[in-house]
Amino acid sequence: MEGLPILSLMMCVPLAGAAACLFSGAAAARWIALGATLVTFVLGIALWANYDIGGPQWQFTERRDLFEGFEYKLGIDGIALMLIMLSVFLMPICILASWESVTKRVGEYMAAFLFMEVLMIGTFAAQDLFLFYVFFEAGLIPMYLIIGVWGGDNRIYASYKFFLYTLLGSVLMLIAMFWMVAEAGTSDIPTLMEYGFPAGAQTWLWLAFFASFAVKVPMWPLHTWLPDAHVQAPTAGSVILAGVLLKLGGYGFIRFSLPMFPEASAQFAWLVFVLSMIAVVYTSLVALVQADMKKLIAYSSVAHMAIVTVGLFAFNVQGLEGAMIVMLSHGLVSGALFLCVGVIYDRLHTREIARYGGLAINMPYYALFFLLFTMASIGLPGTSGFVGEFLSLAGIYQTSSLVALISTTGIILGAAYMLYLYRRVAFGGQTNADAAAMPDISAREWIMMAPIAAAVLWMGVYPESFLAPMRKDIATLDARLAAAAPASDARLAPGTPRAEAANALGHHGGGDEGTGHEGMDHSGGSTESAKEGAH
Amino acid sequence: MDFAASFALVLPELVLTGTGLVLLLLAAWGGDKAARQIAIAAAAALFVAGILIVPGLHFGTDGPATLAFGGLFKVDSYALFAKALIYLSAIAALMIAPSFFASPSAGIERGMRAEYPVLVLFAAVGMSLMVSANDFMSLYLGLELNSLSAYVLAAILRRDTRSGEAGLKYFVLGALASGILLYGMSLLYGFTGGTSFAAVRAGLTGEMGTGALFGVIFVLSGLAFKISAVPFHMWTPDVYEGAPTPVTAFFATAPKVAAVALTARVVFEVFGGQVAAWQQIVMFMALASIVFGALGAIGQENLKRLLAYSSINNIGFILLGLAVANADGASAMLVYLFIYVAMSIGCFVALLMLRDEEGNLYETFTDIRGLSVTQPAIAWALLIFMFSLAGIPPLLGFYAKFVVFQATIEAGLVAFGAIAIATSVIGAFYYIKFVKVMFFDEPVGVVTGRSEASHWTLLGLTALIISPLGYLLTPSLTDLADKAAASLFLAV
């Protein structure tokens, strides 16, 4: 695979597919889209197989001088690799989910999805600050169309809200990017990740980036666009929104906010914690009273993403790894839950929970899959949700017991609203005749659900496959953050220093890691505010 | 004085003027039947004039060798860049006109009047003079030649009351603005003792008196009217709505380029030593144009009025580049101008293509509901233009905003840039409303009119430039704009 520009190829295939879809009829467009996404997925597997774990930090790098002002420069590390894999894995499933439910303007629909895939891969692979921005922001166009053209009854309000919220967040980030490039003299992301911006400037830059990523994640109180967008979007649109687009916010934190502005991140950790704690409790409670299934899952997404942000700003390896696994897991699980909603929505054309009941009787296989994904969402051991949430909460416990305590209520509340949802939909008597007459899942729906179920279990049982590529990058990030890490309230007794990194495996030691996250010896003036937030 | 050298420098203008005079005679004798041939000849003349400036544009020219007629006229790279844009816009205005005037939208008078191409030619000569002006006298001559042609163009549909109203409004307010400009020029002459840019600049060094300051402000106000920057923008929506659509397309492009280029030359070459005196004014105009252009557009139902406010909004971003007051800002401004011209031509061509079977133009939001079903090609092209105008990547309109904001931030005007970019989100609202009407609403109006090949060509070309493929143009575009900006700052 040496010399083959595989990342560009992964973007060209769906792009060519999108162009072909625009000019073909409904049936052809479906097959073209499926073919293009499958080819991209195969390329993604090749990418993962050829990714050299423990090799250089940035692999598959490409660069071309195509434009003025910024460069076409791609490359991935383990974190980006995993998120790209998530995108290309979910994409064929999205196409299958829209196979029968979308009958209006199929060619344009498929083109919008394929274009979205190009942009998602580009966002994760971009190594130039402005190239990242272009891909990040361009996603607004296809998503606006997907919600607005193929969405539900209140789609126009939802599409406006989605577009304007996200745009307002990200233009401030653009101003910050200009300032950074003027200051550092380069728009190269790897260089900027090691650049030390003055602490005073970091505050402003961090806030500007936060405006963008907090909307995207979304964090309370900027989350209100998400339930609207989810409810109105078609099933596949919700899957992509929950599965990948929300991850752009988390990716933004881990790629930009944390490594580029470590001091400001420590300074504002309390803000992230407070917002996340409110989000976990508040949105979980809101989810509990929802009558609309999609809205319930949308609110649960906000709560889960709050666990991600808590993990990210824990400033230790467990927190970062946990945040990444929660992101991957949530991408799979919430996507799958939206698919589950889509399956019964296609049959009965309502998302109202009360209209269903007793589906376990007439749709046993459906109920089985739904149960698995419900359990994964709750974080049952053996599923991906458990691994991520456990690591995140373990990480934050080390930093602040209070934040850990409150965040953990999210797990309990999550169990409450998910089990309550499941009971009302799948268990109980068959109160509605039309719901009782629904056929079980078809072969197409089997093909959609089974791979996600397999991935969820795989990640739950053997997370090492997913952690291994990211291990070194997270260790590097942790080392970068060590100096700025806020004081933790876990009164760890200083022991004998470890010879190798906390997350290193036996066969390759990491000497490049700081030990700051283990000790109590870092309590500078800049960390006072973090303490306040914690107590 | 070496007249041969001077005439060689003004060769493109000579071609245009000569052709214009000959075509005027042909129009007088041939009548409106010959209008189409005259339009083709006029476009050919503009094309030849465009070819003549290519070498200078490509290799870059500046310094004393570019001065003609004793310093009245200056043919540097900067002027050539603006001229290229002006000639291209004028050609586009000629290409889209015939089928419009042949349709019932043109009112009782069917068919294009033979004066239309001739007036466009004379306006182009006037604009050439404006961007090459190196003296307040030649500046005023060019401005008036352009304006007088434009007043007549706005009112060219004599029996259409809206067109007549537009022409009259434009004339009265334009005359007022010219008066203000002239008064400012006379003040500057009185306080500095010269009319050439170099002389006025020399007279404005050091502490500036109140009289000279008033001169600066009056000149800027007069020019702001011509570029329709807030607070001198009130005429724009009325004139845009009332004037025939091809004329509106022309007004939105070529005269804007000329007036912006002229304003930039005046502020840098004449007031370059007094940056503090004009920078605040330009900054205010930029922000006010962005905000009022966006707010004014929100309630509009008429598409031409909407595009009028959109052009005010865009002028705000162009002025942002000017407010930076350095070569980077000027270069960004020129790049923005190029992209703005491409987007505007594309939008207006698309509007001209929205017709019913009899050829009546559709002009309101209600008419274009569900356009993506009835006319997908036009709807997708308009979608590209609208997202591009809103500055959403990966379309080229983003690049325009990118360079302007980059120049702003690099010059240290961070707060100013942040406010400007935040207000740009207001503008996004009505651009996405445009997309919403075309794509999300159920179709009502049936757009069935067939369009000419020339319309499709222009639409395809502009859409291609604005599409992400347009980024491949950016290296050469930036190169030309940098050369042009450098020649502007050579005199400083």
PDB file of N, CA, C and O in Angstrom, chain A residues 200-252:
ATOM      1  N   GLY A 200      -2.356  33.950  28.045  1.00  0.00           N
ATOM      2  CA  GLY A 200      -3.447  34.912  27.976  1.00  0.00           C
ATOM      3  C   GLY A 200      -4.278  34.725  26.720  1.00  0.00           C
ATOM      4  O   GLY A 200      -5.511  34.774  26.748  1.00  0.00           O
ATOM      5  N   ALA A 201      -3.568  34.489  25.613  1.00  0.00           N
ATOM      6  CA  ALA A 201      -4.274  34.303  24.345  1.00  0.00           C
ATOM      7  C   ALA A 201      -5.050  32.995  24.332  1.00  0.00           C
ATOM      8  O   ALA A 201      -6.125  32.908  23.756  1.00  0.00           O
ATOM      9  N   GLN A 202      -4.466  31.970  24.996  1.00  0.00           N
ATOM     10  CA  GLN A 202      -5.132  30.667  25.016  1.00  0.00           C
ATOM     11  C   GLN A 202      -6.563  30.762  25.512  1.00  0.00           C
ATOM     12  O   GLN A 202      -7.456  30.087  25.013  1.00  0.00           O
ATOM     13  N   THR A 203      -6.784  31.618  26.506  1.00  0.00           N
ATOM     14  CA  THR A 203      -8.131  31.754  27.061  1.00  0.00           C
ATOM     15  C   THR A 203      -9.133  32.076  25.969  1.00  0.00           C
ATOM     16  O   THR A 203     -10.167  31.437  25.831  1.00  0.00           O
ATOM     17  N   TRP A 204      -8.793  33.097  25.170  1.00  0.00           N
ATOM     18  CA  TRP A 204      -9.718  33.527  24.115  1.00  0.00           C
ATOM     19  C   TRP A 204      -9.850  32.463  23.042  1.00  0.00           C
ATOM     20  O   TRP A 204     -10.944  32.201  22.551  1.00  0.00           O
ATOM     21  N   LEU A 205      -8.704  31.907  22.676  1.00  0.00           N
ATOM     22  CA  LEU A 205      -8.744  30.905  21.607  1.00  0.00           C
ATOM     23  C   LEU A 205      -9.587  29.713  22.040  1.00  0.00           C
ATOM     24  O   LEU A 205     -10.406  29.196  21.288  1.00  0.00           O
ATOM     25  N   TRP A 206      -9.371  29.303  23.298  1.00  0.00           N
ATOM     26  CA  TRP A 206     -10.112  28.146  23.801  1.00  0.00           C
ATOM     27  C   TRP A 206     -11.603  28.427  23.765  1.00  0.00           C
ATOM     28  O   TRP A 206     -12.399  27.602  23.321  1.00  0.00           O
ATOM     29  N   LEU A 207     -11.993  29.646  24.176  1.00  0.00           N
ATOM     30  CA  LEU A 207     -13.416  29.987  24.192  1.00  0.00           C
ATOM     31  C   LEU A 207     -13.995  29.985  22.777  1.00  0.00           C
ATOM     32  O   LEU A 207     -15.116  29.530  22.549  1.00  0.00           O
ATOM     33  N   ALA A 208     -13.210  30.483  21.813  1.00  0.00           N
ATOM     34  CA  ALA A 208     -13.704  30.520  20.438  1.00  0.00           C
ATOM     35  C   ALA A 208     -13.907  29.102  19.906  1.00  0.00           C
ATOM     36  O   ALA A 208     -14.909  28.810  19.253  1.00  0.00           O
ATOM     37  N   PHE A 209     -12.957  28.231  20.188  1.00  0.00           N
ATOM     38  CA  PHE A 209     -13.104  26.836  19.743  1.00  0.00           C
ATOM     39  C   PHE A 209     -14.248  26.163  20.505  1.00  0.00           C
ATOM     40  O   PHE A 209     -14.996  25.371  19.942  1.00  0.00           O
ATOM     41  N   PHE A 210     -14.354  26.513  21.761  1.00  0.00           N
ATOM     42  CA  PHE A 210     -15.403  25.912  22.581  1.00  0.00           C
ATOM     43  C   PHE A 210     -16.777  26.260  22.022  1.00  0.00           C
ATOM     44  O   PHE A 210     -17.685  25.422  21.996  1.00  0.00           O
ATOM     45  N   ALA A 211     -16.926  27.526  21.537  1.00  0.00           N
ATOM     46  CA  ALA A 211     -18.218  27.942  20.979  1.00  0.00           C
ATOM     47  C   ALA A 211     -18.638  26.984  19.874  1.00  0.00           C
ATOM     48  O   ALA A 211     -19.801  26.625  19.745  1.00  0.00           O
ATOM     49  N   SER A 212     -17.662  26.580  19.079  1.00  0.00           N
ATOM     50  CA  SER A 212     -17.994  25.694  17.970  1.00  0.00           C
ATOM     51  C   SER A 212     -18.247  24.264  18.431  1.00  0.00           C
ATOM     52  O   SER A 212     -19.247  23.648  18.078  1.00  0.00           O
ATOM     53  N   PHE A 213     -17.327  23.735  19.226  1.00  0.00           N
ATOM     54  CA  PHE A 213     -17.416  22.313  19.576  1.00  0.00           C
ATOM     55  C   PHE A 213     -18.547  22.049  20.567  1.00  0.00           C
ATOM     56  O   PHE A 213     -19.168  20.995  20.529  1.00  0.00           O
ATOM     57  N   ALA A 214     -18.807  23.022  21.460  1.00  0.00           N
ATOM     58  CA  ALA A 214     -19.866  22.803  22.441  1.00  0.00           C
ATOM     59  C   ALA A 214     -21.225  22.727  21.758  1.00  0.00           C
ATOM     60  O   ALA A 214     -22.102  21.993  22.187  1.00  0.00           O
ATOM     61  N   VAL A 215     -21.378  23.493  20.648  1.00  0.00           N
ATOM     62  CA  VAL A 215     -22.627  23.386  19.899  1.00  0.00           C
ATOM     63  C   VAL A 215     -22.692  22.031  19.208  1.00  0.00           C
ATOM     64  O   VAL A 215     -23.727  21.387  19.156  1.00  0.00           O
ATOM     65  N   LYS A 216     -21.561  21.597  18.711  1.00  0.00           N
ATOM     66  CA  LYS A 216     -21.543  20.373  17.914  1.00  0.00           C
ATOM     67  C   LYS A 216     -21.717  19.143  18.792  1.00  0.00           C
ATOM     68  O   LYS A 216     -22.319  18.166  18.366  1.00  0.00           O
ATOM     69  N   VAL A 217     -21.186  19.168  20.013  1.00  0.00           N
ATOM     70  CA  VAL A 217     -21.160  17.939  20.839  1.00  0.00           C
ATOM     71  C   VAL A 217     -22.537  17.337  21.121  1.00  0.00           C
ATOM     72  O   VAL A 217     -22.677  16.125  20.956  1.00  0.00           O
ATOM     73  N   PRO A 218     -23.580  17.975  21.509  1.00  0.00           N
ATOM     74  CA  PRO A 218     -23.718  19.328  22.016  1.00  0.00           C
ATOM     75  C   PRO A 218     -23.736  19.314  23.528  1.00  0.00           C
ATOM     76  O   PRO A 218     -24.133  18.339  24.130  1.00  0.00           O
ATOM     77  N   MET A 219     -23.299  20.424  24.130  1.00  0.00           N
ATOM     78  CA  MET A 219     -23.297  20.516  25.582  1.00  0.00           C
ATOM     79  C   MET A 219     -24.491  21.351  26.017  1.00  0.00           C
ATOM     80  O   MET A 219     -24.897  22.275  25.323  1.00  0.00           O
ATOM     81  N   TRP A 220     -25.022  21.005  27.201  1.00  0.00           N
ATOM     82  CA  TRP A 220     -26.068  21.852  27.759  1.00  0.00           C
ATOM     83  C   TRP A 220     -25.474  23.229  27.990  1.00  0.00           C
ATOM     84  O   TRP A 220     -24.320  23.299  28.428  1.00  0.00           O
ATOM     85  N   PRO A 221     -26.086  24.343  27.728  1.00  0.00           N
ATOM     86  CA  PRO A 221     -27.461  24.563  27.259  1.00  0.00           C
ATOM     87  C   PRO A 221     -27.549  24.804  25.757  1.00  0.00           C
ATOM     88  O   PRO A 221     -28.510  25.394  25.321  1.00  0.00           O
ATOM     89  N   LEU A 222     -26.524  24.370  25.009  1.00  0.00           N
ATOM     90  CA  LEU A 222     -26.530  24.629  23.570  1.00  0.00           C
ATOM     91  C   LEU A 222     -27.069  23.438  22.792  1.00  0.00           C
ATOM     92  O   LEU A 222     -26.867  23.337  21.601  1.00  0.00           O
ATOM     93  N   HIS A 223     -27.739  22.531  23.522  1.00  0.00           N
ATOM     94  CA  HIS A 223     -28.132  21.271  22.887  1.00  0.00           C
ATOM     95  C   HIS A 223     -29.484  21.319  22.215  1.00  0.00           C
ATOM     96  O   HIS A 223     -29.889  20.361  21.597  1.00  0.00           O
ATOM     97  N   THR A 224     -30.198  22.464  22.312  1.00  0.00           N
ATOM     98  CA  THR A 224     -31.615  22.416  21.946  1.00  0.00           C
ATOM     99  C   THR A 224     -31.845  22.142  20.463  1.00  0.00           C
ATOM    100  O   THR A 224     -32.929  21.748  20.079  1.00  0.00           O
ATOM    101  N   TRP A 225     -30.826  22.356  19.647  1.00  0.00           N
ATOM    102  CA  TRP A 225     -31.032  22.053  18.225  1.00  0.00           C
ATOM    103  C   TRP A 225     -31.112  20.553  17.987  1.00  0.00           C
ATOM    104  O   TRP A 225     -31.727  20.096  17.026  1.00  0.00           O
ATOM    105  N   LEU A 226     -30.485  19.789  18.882  1.00  0.00           N
ATOM    106  CA  LEU A 226     -30.322  18.350  18.600  1.00  0.00           C
ATOM    107  C   LEU A 226     -31.643  17.581  18.625  1.00  0.00           C
ATOM    108  O   LEU A 226     -31.933  16.854  17.666  1.00  0.00           O
ATOM    109  N   PRO A 227     -32.470  17.711  19.675  1.00  0.00           N
ATOM    110  CA  PRO A 227     -33.742  16.965  19.647  1.00  0.00           C
ATOM    111  C   PRO A 227     -34.586  17.324  18.426  1.00  0.00           C
ATOM    112  O   PRO A 227     -35.146  16.439  17.779  1.00  0.00           O
ATOM    113  N   ASP A 228     -34.621  18.622  18.088  1.00  0.00           N
ATOM    114  CA  ASP A 228     -35.399  19.020  16.906  1.00  0.00           C
ATOM    115  C   ASP A 228     -34.856  18.373  15.649  1.00  0.00           C
ATOM    116  O   ASP A 228     -35.593  17.807  14.849  1.00  0.00           O
ATOM    117  N   ALA A 229     -33.526  18.464  15.483  1.00  0.00           N
ATOM    118  CA  ALA A 229     -32.924  17.920  14.268  1.00  0.00           C
ATOM    119  C   ALA A 229     -33.147  16.413  14.188  1.00  0.00           C
ATOM    120  O   ALA A 229     -33.500  15.879  13.142  1.00  0.00           O
ATOM    121  N   HIS A 230     -32.968  15.723  15.308  1.00  0.00           N
ATOM    122  CA  HIS A 230     -33.117  14.270  15.307  1.00  0.00           C
ATOM    123  C   HIS A 230     -34.527  13.842  14.979  1.00  0.00           C
ATOM    124  O   HIS A 230     -34.761  12.931  14.201  1.00  0.00           O
ATOM    125  N   VAL A 231     -35.490  14.515  15.608  1.00  0.00           N
ATOM    126  CA  VAL A 231     -36.876  14.103  15.428  1.00  0.00           C
ATOM    127  C   VAL A 231     -37.296  14.323  13.983  1.00  0.00           C
ATOM    128  O   VAL A 231     -37.995  13.498  13.391  1.00  0.00           O
ATOM    129  N   GLN A 232     -36.841  15.424  13.393  1.00  0.00           N
ATOM    130  CA  GLN A 232     -37.314  15.737  12.049  1.00  0.00           C
ATOM    131  C   GLN A 232     -36.534  15.007  10.965  1.00  0.00           C
ATOM    132  O   GLN A 232     -37.048  14.795   9.878  1.00  0.00           O
ATOM    133  N   ALA A 233     -35.277  14.662  11.228  1.00  0.00           N
ATOM    134  CA  ALA A 233     -34.458  14.042  10.189  1.00  0.00           C
ATOM    135  C   ALA A 233     -34.992  12.650   9.865  1.00  0.00           C
ATOM    136  O   ALA A 233     -35.589  11.995  10.708  1.00  0.00           O
ATOM    137  N   PRO A 234     -34.761  12.182   8.628  1.00  0.00           N
ATOM    138  CA  PRO A 234     -35.086  10.797   8.331  1.00  0.00           C
ATOM    139  C   PRO A 234     -34.170   9.868   9.126  1.00  0.00           C
ATOM    140  O   PRO A 234     -33.135  10.301   9.650  1.00  0.00           O
ATOM    141  N   THR A 235     -34.529   8.594   9.221  1.00  0.00           N
ATOM    142  CA  THR A 235     -33.794   7.658  10.083  1.00  0.00           C
ATOM    143  C   THR A 235     -32.290   7.700   9.833  1.00  0.00           C
ATOM    144  O   THR A 235     -31.496   7.865  10.768  1.00  0.00           O
ATOM    145  N   ALA A 236     -31.911   7.581   8.568  1.00  0.00           N
ATOM    146  CA  ALA A 236     -30.482   7.545   8.270  1.00  0.00           C
ATOM    147  C   ALA A 236     -29.814   8.856   8.649  1.00  0.00           C
ATOM    148  O   ALA A 236     -28.662   8.879   9.082  1.00  0.00           O
ATOM    149  N   GLY A 237     -30.548   9.964   8.507  1.00  0.00           N
ATOM    150  CA  GLY A 237     -29.996  11.252   8.903  1.00  0.00           C
ATOM    151  C   GLY A 237     -29.718  11.281  10.394  1.00  0.00           C
ATOM    152  O   GLY A 237     -28.677  11.774  10.835  1.00  0.00           O
ATOM    153  N   SER A 238     -30.636  10.723  11.187  1.00  0.00           N
ATOM    154  CA  SER A 238     -30.412  10.664  12.638  1.00  0.00           C
ATOM    155  C   SER A 238     -29.203   9.799  12.957  1.00  0.00           C
ATOM    156  O   SER A 238     -28.425  10.103  13.857  1.00  0.00           O
ATOM    157  N   VAL A 239     -29.070   8.697  12.218  1.00  0.00           N
ATOM    158  CA  VAL A 239     -27.947   7.792  12.484  1.00  0.00           C
ATOM    159  C   VAL A 239     -26.629   8.520  12.270  1.00  0.00           C
ATOM    160  O   VAL A 239     -25.720   8.463  13.110  1.00  0.00           O
ATOM    161  N   ILE A 240     -26.541   9.243  11.173  1.00  0.00           N
ATOM    162  CA  ILE A 240     -25.289   9.944  10.875  1.00  0.00           C
ATOM    163  C   ILE A 240     -25.070  11.082  11.862  1.00  0.00           C
ATOM    164  O   ILE A 240     -23.964  11.318  12.343  1.00  0.00           O
ATOM    165  N   LEU A 241     -26.151  11.767  12.173  1.00  0.00           N
ATOM    166  CA  LEU A 241     -26.047  12.884  13.113  1.00  0.00           C
ATOM    167  C   LEU A 241     -25.535  12.395  14.468  1.00  0.00           C
ATOM    168  O   LEU A 241     -24.568  12.924  15.015  1.00  0.00           O
ATOM    169  N   ALA A 242     -26.189  11.349  14.986  1.00  0.00           N
ATOM    170  CA  ALA A 242     -25.789  10.851  16.296  1.00  0.00           C
ATOM    171  C   ALA A 242     -24.485  10.081  16.200  1.00  0.00           C
ATOM    172  O   ALA A 242     -23.624  10.167  17.075  1.00  0.00           O
ATOM    173  N   GLY A 243     -24.338   9.322  15.112  1.00  0.00           N
ATOM    174  CA  GLY A 243     -23.195   8.418  15.011  1.00  0.00           C
ATOM    175  C   GLY A 243     -21.895   9.151  14.773  1.00  0.00           C
ATOM    176  O   GLY A 243     -20.874   8.826  15.381  1.00  0.00           O
ATOM    177  N   VAL A 244     -21.905  10.129  13.891  1.00  0.00           N
ATOM    178  CA  VAL A 244     -20.631  10.725  13.504  1.00  0.00           C
ATOM    179  C   VAL A 244     -20.580  12.237  13.760  1.00  0.00           C
ATOM    180  O   VAL A 244     -19.598  12.732  14.294  1.00  0.00           O
ATOM    181  N   LEU A 245     -21.637  12.960  13.418  1.00  0.00           N
ATOM    182  CA  LEU A 245     -21.519  14.421  13.489  1.00  0.00           C
ATOM    183  C   LEU A 245     -21.299  14.914  14.915  1.00  0.00           C
ATOM    184  O   LEU A 245     -20.552  15.857  15.137  1.00  0.00           O
ATOM    185  N   LEU A 246     -21.925  14.261  15.882  1.00  0.00           N
ATOM    186  CA  LEU A 246     -21.685  14.684  17.266  1.00  0.00           C
ATOM    187  C   LEU A 246     -20.237  14.424  17.660  1.00  0.00           C
ATOM    188  O   LEU A 246     -19.664  15.131  18.482  1.00  0.00           O
ATOM    189  N   LYS A 247     -19.661  13.400  17.042  1.00  0.00           N
ATOM    190  CA  LYS A 247     -18.275  13.063  17.368  1.00  0.00           C
ATOM    191  C   LYS A 247     -17.304  14.126  16.885  1.00  0.00           C
ATOM    192  O   LYS A 247     -16.180  14.218  17.383  1.00  0.00           O
ATOM    193  N   LEU A 248     -17.738  14.929  15.915  1.00  0.00           N
ATOM    194  CA  LEU A 248     -16.859  16.000  15.443  1.00  0.00           C
ATOM    195  C   LEU A 248     -16.539  16.951  16.584  1.00  0.00           C
ATOM    196  O   LEU A 248     -15.433  17.471  16.680  1.00  0.00           O
ATOM    197  N   GLY A 249     -17.512  17.176  17.461  1.00  0.00           N
ATOM    198  CA  GLY A 249     -17.267  18.040  18.603  1.00  0.00           C
ATOM    199  C   GLY A 249     -16.238  17.440  19.540  1.00  0.00           C
ATOM    200  O   GLY A 249     -15.279  18.096  19.947  1.00  0.00           O
ATOM    201  N   GLY A 250     -16.426  16.156  19.860  1.00  0.00           N
ATOM    202  CA  GLY A 250     -15.477  15.478  20.738  1.00  0.00           C
ATOM    203  C   GLY A 250     -14.094  15.414  20.121  1.00  0.00           C
ATOM    204  O   GLY A 250     -13.076  15.648  20.782  1.00  0.00           O
ATOM    205  N   TYR A 251     -14.086  15.134  18.813  1.00  0.00           N
ATOM    206  CA  TYR A 251     -12.817  15.094  18.094  1.00  0.00           C
ATOM    207  C   TYR A 251     -12.150  16.466  18.143  1.00  0.00           C
ATOM    208  O   TYR A 251     -10.935  16.573  18.315  1.00  0.00           O
ATOM    209  N   GLY A 252     -12.960  17.498  18.011  1.00  0.00           N
ATOM    210  CA  GLY A 252     -12.414  18.846  18.072  1.00  0.00           C
ATOM    211  C   GLY A 252     -11.727  19.113  19.399  1.00  0.00           C
ATOM    212  O   GLY A 252     -10.625  19.663  19.453  1.00  0.00           O
TER     213      GLY A 252
END
